[in-house]
CSV table of C-alpha atoms in Angstrom, one decimal:
chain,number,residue,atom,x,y,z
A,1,UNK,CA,13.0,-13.0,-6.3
A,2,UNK,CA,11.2,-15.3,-4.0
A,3,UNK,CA,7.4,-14.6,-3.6
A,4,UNK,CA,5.2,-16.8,-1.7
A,5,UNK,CA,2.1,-16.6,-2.0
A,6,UNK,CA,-0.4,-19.1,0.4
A,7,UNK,CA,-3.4,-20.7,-1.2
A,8,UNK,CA,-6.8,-18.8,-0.8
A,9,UNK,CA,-9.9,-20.2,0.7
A,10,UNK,CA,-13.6,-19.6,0.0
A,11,UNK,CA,-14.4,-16.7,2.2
A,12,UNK,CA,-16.8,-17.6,4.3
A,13,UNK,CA,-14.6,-21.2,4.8
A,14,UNK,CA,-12.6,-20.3,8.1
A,15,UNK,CA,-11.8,-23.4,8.8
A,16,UNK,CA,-9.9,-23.7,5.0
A,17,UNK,CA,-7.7,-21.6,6.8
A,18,UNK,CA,-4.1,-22.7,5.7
A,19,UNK,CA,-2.5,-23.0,9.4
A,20,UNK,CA,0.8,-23.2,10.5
A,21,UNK,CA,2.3,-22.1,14.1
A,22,UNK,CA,5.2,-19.8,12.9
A,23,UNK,CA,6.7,-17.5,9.9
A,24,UNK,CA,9.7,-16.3,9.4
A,25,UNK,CA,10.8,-14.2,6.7
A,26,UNK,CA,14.2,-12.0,5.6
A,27,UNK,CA,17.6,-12.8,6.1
A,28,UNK,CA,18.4,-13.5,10.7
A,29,UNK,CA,21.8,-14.4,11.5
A,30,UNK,CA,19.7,-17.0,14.2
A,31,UNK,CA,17.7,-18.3,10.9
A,32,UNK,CA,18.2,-22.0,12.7
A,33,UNK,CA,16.5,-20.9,15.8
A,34,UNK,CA,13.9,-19.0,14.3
A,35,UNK,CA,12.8,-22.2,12.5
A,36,UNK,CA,14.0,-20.9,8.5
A,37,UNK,CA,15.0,-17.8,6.7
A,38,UNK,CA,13.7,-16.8,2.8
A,39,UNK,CA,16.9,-15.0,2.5
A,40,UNK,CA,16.3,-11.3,1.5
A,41,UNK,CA,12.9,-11.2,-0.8
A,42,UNK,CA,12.3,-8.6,-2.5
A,43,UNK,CA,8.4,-9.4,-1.3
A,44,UNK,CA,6.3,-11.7,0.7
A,45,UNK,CA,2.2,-11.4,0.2
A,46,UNK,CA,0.7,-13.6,3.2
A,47,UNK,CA,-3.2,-14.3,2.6
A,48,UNK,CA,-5.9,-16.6,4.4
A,49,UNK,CA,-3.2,-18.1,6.9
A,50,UNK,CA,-4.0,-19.1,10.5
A,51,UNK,CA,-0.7,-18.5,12.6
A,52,UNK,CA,-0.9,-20.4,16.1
A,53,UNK,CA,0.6,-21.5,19.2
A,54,UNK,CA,3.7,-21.4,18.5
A,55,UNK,CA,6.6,-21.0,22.0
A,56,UNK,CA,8.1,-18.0,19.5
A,57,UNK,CA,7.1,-15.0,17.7
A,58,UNK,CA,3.7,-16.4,15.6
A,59,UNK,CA,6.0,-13.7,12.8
A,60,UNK,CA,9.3,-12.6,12.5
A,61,UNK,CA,9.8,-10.5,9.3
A,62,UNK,CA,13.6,-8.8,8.2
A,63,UNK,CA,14.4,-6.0,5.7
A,64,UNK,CA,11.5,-7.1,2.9
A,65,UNK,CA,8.4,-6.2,1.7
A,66,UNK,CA,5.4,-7.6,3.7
A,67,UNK,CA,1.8,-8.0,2.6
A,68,UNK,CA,-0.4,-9.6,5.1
A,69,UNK,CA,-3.7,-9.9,4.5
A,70,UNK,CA,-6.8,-11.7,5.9
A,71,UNK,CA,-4.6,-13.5,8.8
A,72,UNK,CA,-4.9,-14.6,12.2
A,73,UNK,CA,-2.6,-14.5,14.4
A,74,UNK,CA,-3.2,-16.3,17.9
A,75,UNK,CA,-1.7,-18.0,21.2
A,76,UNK,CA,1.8,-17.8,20.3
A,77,UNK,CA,3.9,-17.1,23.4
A,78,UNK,CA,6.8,-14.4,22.5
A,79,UNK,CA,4.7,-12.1,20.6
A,80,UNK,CA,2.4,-11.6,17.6
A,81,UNK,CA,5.0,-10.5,15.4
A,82,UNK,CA,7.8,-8.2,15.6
A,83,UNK,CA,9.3,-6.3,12.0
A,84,UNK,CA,12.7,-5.4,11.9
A,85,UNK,CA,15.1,-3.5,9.5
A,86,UNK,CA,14.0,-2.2,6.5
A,87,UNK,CA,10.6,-3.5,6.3
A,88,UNK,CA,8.1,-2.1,4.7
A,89,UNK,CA,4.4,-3.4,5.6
A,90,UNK,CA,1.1,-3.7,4.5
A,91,UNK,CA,-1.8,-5.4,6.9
A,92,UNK,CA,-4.9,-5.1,6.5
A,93,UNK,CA,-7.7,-7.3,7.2
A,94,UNK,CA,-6.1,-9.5,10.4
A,95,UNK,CA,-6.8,-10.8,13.5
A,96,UNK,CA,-4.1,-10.6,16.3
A,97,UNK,CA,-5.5,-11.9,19.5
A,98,UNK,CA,-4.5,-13.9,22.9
A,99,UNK,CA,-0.6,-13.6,22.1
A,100,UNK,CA,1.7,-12.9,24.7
A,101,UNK,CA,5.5,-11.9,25.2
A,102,UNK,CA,7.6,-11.9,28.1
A,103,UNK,CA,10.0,-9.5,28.0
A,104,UNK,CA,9.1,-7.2,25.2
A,105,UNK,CA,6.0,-6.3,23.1
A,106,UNK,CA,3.6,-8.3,21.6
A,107,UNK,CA,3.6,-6.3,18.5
A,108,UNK,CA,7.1,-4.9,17.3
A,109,UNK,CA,7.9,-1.9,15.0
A,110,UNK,CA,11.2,-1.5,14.8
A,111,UNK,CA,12.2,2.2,14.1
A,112,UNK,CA,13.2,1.5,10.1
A,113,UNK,CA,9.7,-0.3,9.2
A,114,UNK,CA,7.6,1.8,7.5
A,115,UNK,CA,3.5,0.9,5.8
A,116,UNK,CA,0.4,0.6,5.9
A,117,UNK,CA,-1.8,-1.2,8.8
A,118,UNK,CA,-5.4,-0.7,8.6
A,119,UNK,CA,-8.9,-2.8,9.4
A,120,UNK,CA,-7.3,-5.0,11.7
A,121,UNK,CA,-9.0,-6.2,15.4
A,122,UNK,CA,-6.2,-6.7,18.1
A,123,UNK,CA,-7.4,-7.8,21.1
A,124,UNK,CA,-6.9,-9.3,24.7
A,125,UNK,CA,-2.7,-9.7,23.9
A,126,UNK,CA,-0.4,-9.4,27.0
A,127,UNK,CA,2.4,-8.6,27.5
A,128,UNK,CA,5.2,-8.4,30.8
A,129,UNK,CA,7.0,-5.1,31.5
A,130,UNK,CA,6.4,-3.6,28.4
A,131,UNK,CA,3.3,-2.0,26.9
A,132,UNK,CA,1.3,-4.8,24.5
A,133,UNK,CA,2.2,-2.5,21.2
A,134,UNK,CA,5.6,-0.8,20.7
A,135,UNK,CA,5.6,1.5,17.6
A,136,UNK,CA,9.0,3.2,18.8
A,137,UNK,CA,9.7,6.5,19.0
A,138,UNK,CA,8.4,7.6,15.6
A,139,UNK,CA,4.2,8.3,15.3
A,140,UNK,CA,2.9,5.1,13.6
A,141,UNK,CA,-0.3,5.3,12.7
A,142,UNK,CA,-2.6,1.9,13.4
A,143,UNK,CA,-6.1,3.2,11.7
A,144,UNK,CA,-9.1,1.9,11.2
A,145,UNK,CA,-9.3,-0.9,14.0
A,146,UNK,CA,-9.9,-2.3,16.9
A,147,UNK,CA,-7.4,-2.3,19.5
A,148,UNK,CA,-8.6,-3.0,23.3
A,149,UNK,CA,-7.3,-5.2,26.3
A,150,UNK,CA,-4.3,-5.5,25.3
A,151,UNK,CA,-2.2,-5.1,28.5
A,152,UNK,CA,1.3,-5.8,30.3
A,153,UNK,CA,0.5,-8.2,33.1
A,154,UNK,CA,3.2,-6.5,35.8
A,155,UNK,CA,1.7,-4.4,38.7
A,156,UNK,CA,2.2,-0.6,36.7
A,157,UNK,CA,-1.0,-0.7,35.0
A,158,UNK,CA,0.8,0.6,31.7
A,159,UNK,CA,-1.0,1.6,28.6
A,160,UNK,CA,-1.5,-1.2,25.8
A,161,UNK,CA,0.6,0.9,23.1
A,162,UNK,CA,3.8,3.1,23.9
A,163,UNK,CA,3.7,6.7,22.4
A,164,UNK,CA,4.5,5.9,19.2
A,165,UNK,CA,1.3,4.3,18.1
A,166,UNK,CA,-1.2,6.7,16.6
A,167,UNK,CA,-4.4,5.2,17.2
A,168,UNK,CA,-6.0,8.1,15.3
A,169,UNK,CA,-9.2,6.7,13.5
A,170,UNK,CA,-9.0,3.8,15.3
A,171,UNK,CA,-11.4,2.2,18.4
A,172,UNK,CA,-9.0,2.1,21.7
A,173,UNK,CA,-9.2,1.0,25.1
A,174,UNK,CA,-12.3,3.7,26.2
A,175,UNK,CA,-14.6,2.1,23.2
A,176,UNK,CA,-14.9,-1.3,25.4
A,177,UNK,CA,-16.8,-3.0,22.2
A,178,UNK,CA,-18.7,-5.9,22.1
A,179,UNK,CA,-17.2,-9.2,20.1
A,180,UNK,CA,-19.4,-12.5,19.7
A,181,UNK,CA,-17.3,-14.7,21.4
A,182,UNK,CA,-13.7,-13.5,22.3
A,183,UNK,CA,-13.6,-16.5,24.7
A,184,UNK,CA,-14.1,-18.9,21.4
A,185,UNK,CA,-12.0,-16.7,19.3
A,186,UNK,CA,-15.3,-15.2,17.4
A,187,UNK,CA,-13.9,-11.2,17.2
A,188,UNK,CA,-16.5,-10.2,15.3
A,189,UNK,CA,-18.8,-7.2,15.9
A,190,UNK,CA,-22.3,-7.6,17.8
A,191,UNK,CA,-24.8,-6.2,15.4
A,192,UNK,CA,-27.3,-3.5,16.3
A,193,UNK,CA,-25.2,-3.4,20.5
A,194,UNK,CA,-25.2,0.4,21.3
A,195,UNK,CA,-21.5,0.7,22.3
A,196,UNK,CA,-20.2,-0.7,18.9
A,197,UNK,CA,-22.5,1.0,17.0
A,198,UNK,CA,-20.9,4.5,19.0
A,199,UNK,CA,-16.9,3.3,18.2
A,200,UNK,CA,-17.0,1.0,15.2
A,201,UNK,CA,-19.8,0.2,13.2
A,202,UNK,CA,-20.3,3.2,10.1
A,203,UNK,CA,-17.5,5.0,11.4
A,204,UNK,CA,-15.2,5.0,8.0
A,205,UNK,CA,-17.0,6.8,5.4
A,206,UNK,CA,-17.0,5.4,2.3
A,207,UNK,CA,-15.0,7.9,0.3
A,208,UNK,CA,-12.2,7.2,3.0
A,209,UNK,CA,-12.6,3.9,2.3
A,210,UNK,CA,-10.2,3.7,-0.7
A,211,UNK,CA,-7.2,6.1,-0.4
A,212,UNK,CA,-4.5,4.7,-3.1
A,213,UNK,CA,-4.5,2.3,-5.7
A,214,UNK,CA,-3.2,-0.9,-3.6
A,215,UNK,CA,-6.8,-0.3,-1.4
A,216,UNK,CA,-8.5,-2.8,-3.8
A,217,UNK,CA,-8.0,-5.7,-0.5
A,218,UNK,CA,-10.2,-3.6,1.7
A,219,UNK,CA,-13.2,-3.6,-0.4
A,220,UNK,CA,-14.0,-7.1,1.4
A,221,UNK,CA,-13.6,-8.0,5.2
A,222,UNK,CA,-11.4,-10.5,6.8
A,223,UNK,CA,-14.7,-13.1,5.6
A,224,UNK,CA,-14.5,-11.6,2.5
A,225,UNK,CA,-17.8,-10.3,2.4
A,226,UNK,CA,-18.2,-6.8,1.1
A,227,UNK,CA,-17.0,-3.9,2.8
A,228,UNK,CA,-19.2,-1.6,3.6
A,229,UNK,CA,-21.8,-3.8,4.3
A,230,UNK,CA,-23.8,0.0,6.1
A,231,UNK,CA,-23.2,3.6,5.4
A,232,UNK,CA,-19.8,3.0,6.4
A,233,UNK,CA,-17.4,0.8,6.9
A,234,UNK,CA,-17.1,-0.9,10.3
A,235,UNK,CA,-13.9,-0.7,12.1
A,236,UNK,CA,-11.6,-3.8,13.1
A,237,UNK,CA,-11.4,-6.6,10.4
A,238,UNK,CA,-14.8,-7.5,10.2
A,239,UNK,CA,-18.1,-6.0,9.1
A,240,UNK,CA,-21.1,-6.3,11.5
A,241,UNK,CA,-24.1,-8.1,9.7
């Protein structure tokens, strides 16, 4: 099988961030216009990679197995990423922020894919007509993170995720956190700030932290430093320091 699998960085070496504006993996009957195919792997493990501005999907991904780990998605203009047929998904660890999509989401679940997203900060996506997260009509659970101002930029004022998304365990819209910088892409928590410390920072107790065998990536952050770094583990991809 084909298994790419993108060179690491140091972790605290953002900027070794391996970048590239756009992914595409599985087998697309438009594998021309989507920029390449890797025709049916068995599975795809995507670490340390910086996905940006790219006029497409930053990820389209078909009928595989999907790790993705420690990756940012940004500024690409027809959606984060969208996972169709029989994918089956593991993210953990990522950053999906300022994406946007025109006529549908900016994060796509199509009703076959099935896994595993945890520890990931999604934030100030937009989307037209259509809420910022479609999960379908299945419950899909999207624990552990962040997920605020995301919105559709029509004149409804529609929720950032459709009823699908469980955003059970997860900070949503009412827990208005606090990042560094969202305006210079810096998503991580403010330390000691009152409203993160109520919605994300020692929220996860550390006997949650590791629920099945293939948890060993969320012992460390999307920095790699060690999670937790409190009592608990913070919420989103980062830890609060």
């Amino acid at each position: 099988g084909v298994r790419p699998r993108l060179a690491r960085r140091h972790p605290r070496a953002q900027e070794r961030h391996l970048r590239v504006q756009r992914v595409v993996v599985g087998a697309s009957a438009d594998g021309a216009e989507r920029g390449g195919v890797v025709e049916r792997p068995p599975a795809v493990a995507l670490y340390d990679l910086l996905v940006t501005n790219h006029a497409r999907e930053g990820l389209f991904v078909e009928n595989c197995d999907l790790t993705l780990s420690r990756v940012t998605i940004r500024d690409a203009r027809r959606g984060a990423f969208k996972f169709w047929g029989h994918t089956r998904y593991r993210i953990t660890n990522s950053v999906v922020v300022r994406n946007t999509a025109v006529d549908d989401a900016v994060l796509f679940f199509a009703n076959d894919a099935k896994g595993i997203f945890r520890f990931n900060t999604v934030a100030d996506n937009a989307s037209t007509y259509a809420p910022a997260l479609s999960c379908g009509p299945i419950r899909r659970a999207l624990a552990d993170s962040i997920i605020v101002r995301n919105r559709p930029v029509d004149l409804l004022n529609r929720p950032q995720t459709d009823e699908g998304c469980d955003l059970t365990g997860s900070a949503g819209e009412e827990s208005q956190p606090e990042f560094v910088d969202g305006g210079a892409l810096d998503y991580r928590l403010v330390p000691g700030n009152a409203r993160n410390q109520a919605c994300c920072i020692d929220q996860i107790a550390p006997g949650d932290l590791l629920r099945s065998a293939e948890d060993g990536d969320l012992q460390v952050d999307a920095l790699g430093a060690p999670r937790p770094q409190g009592q608990g583990a913070d919420r989103g991809a980062y830890e609060a320091k």
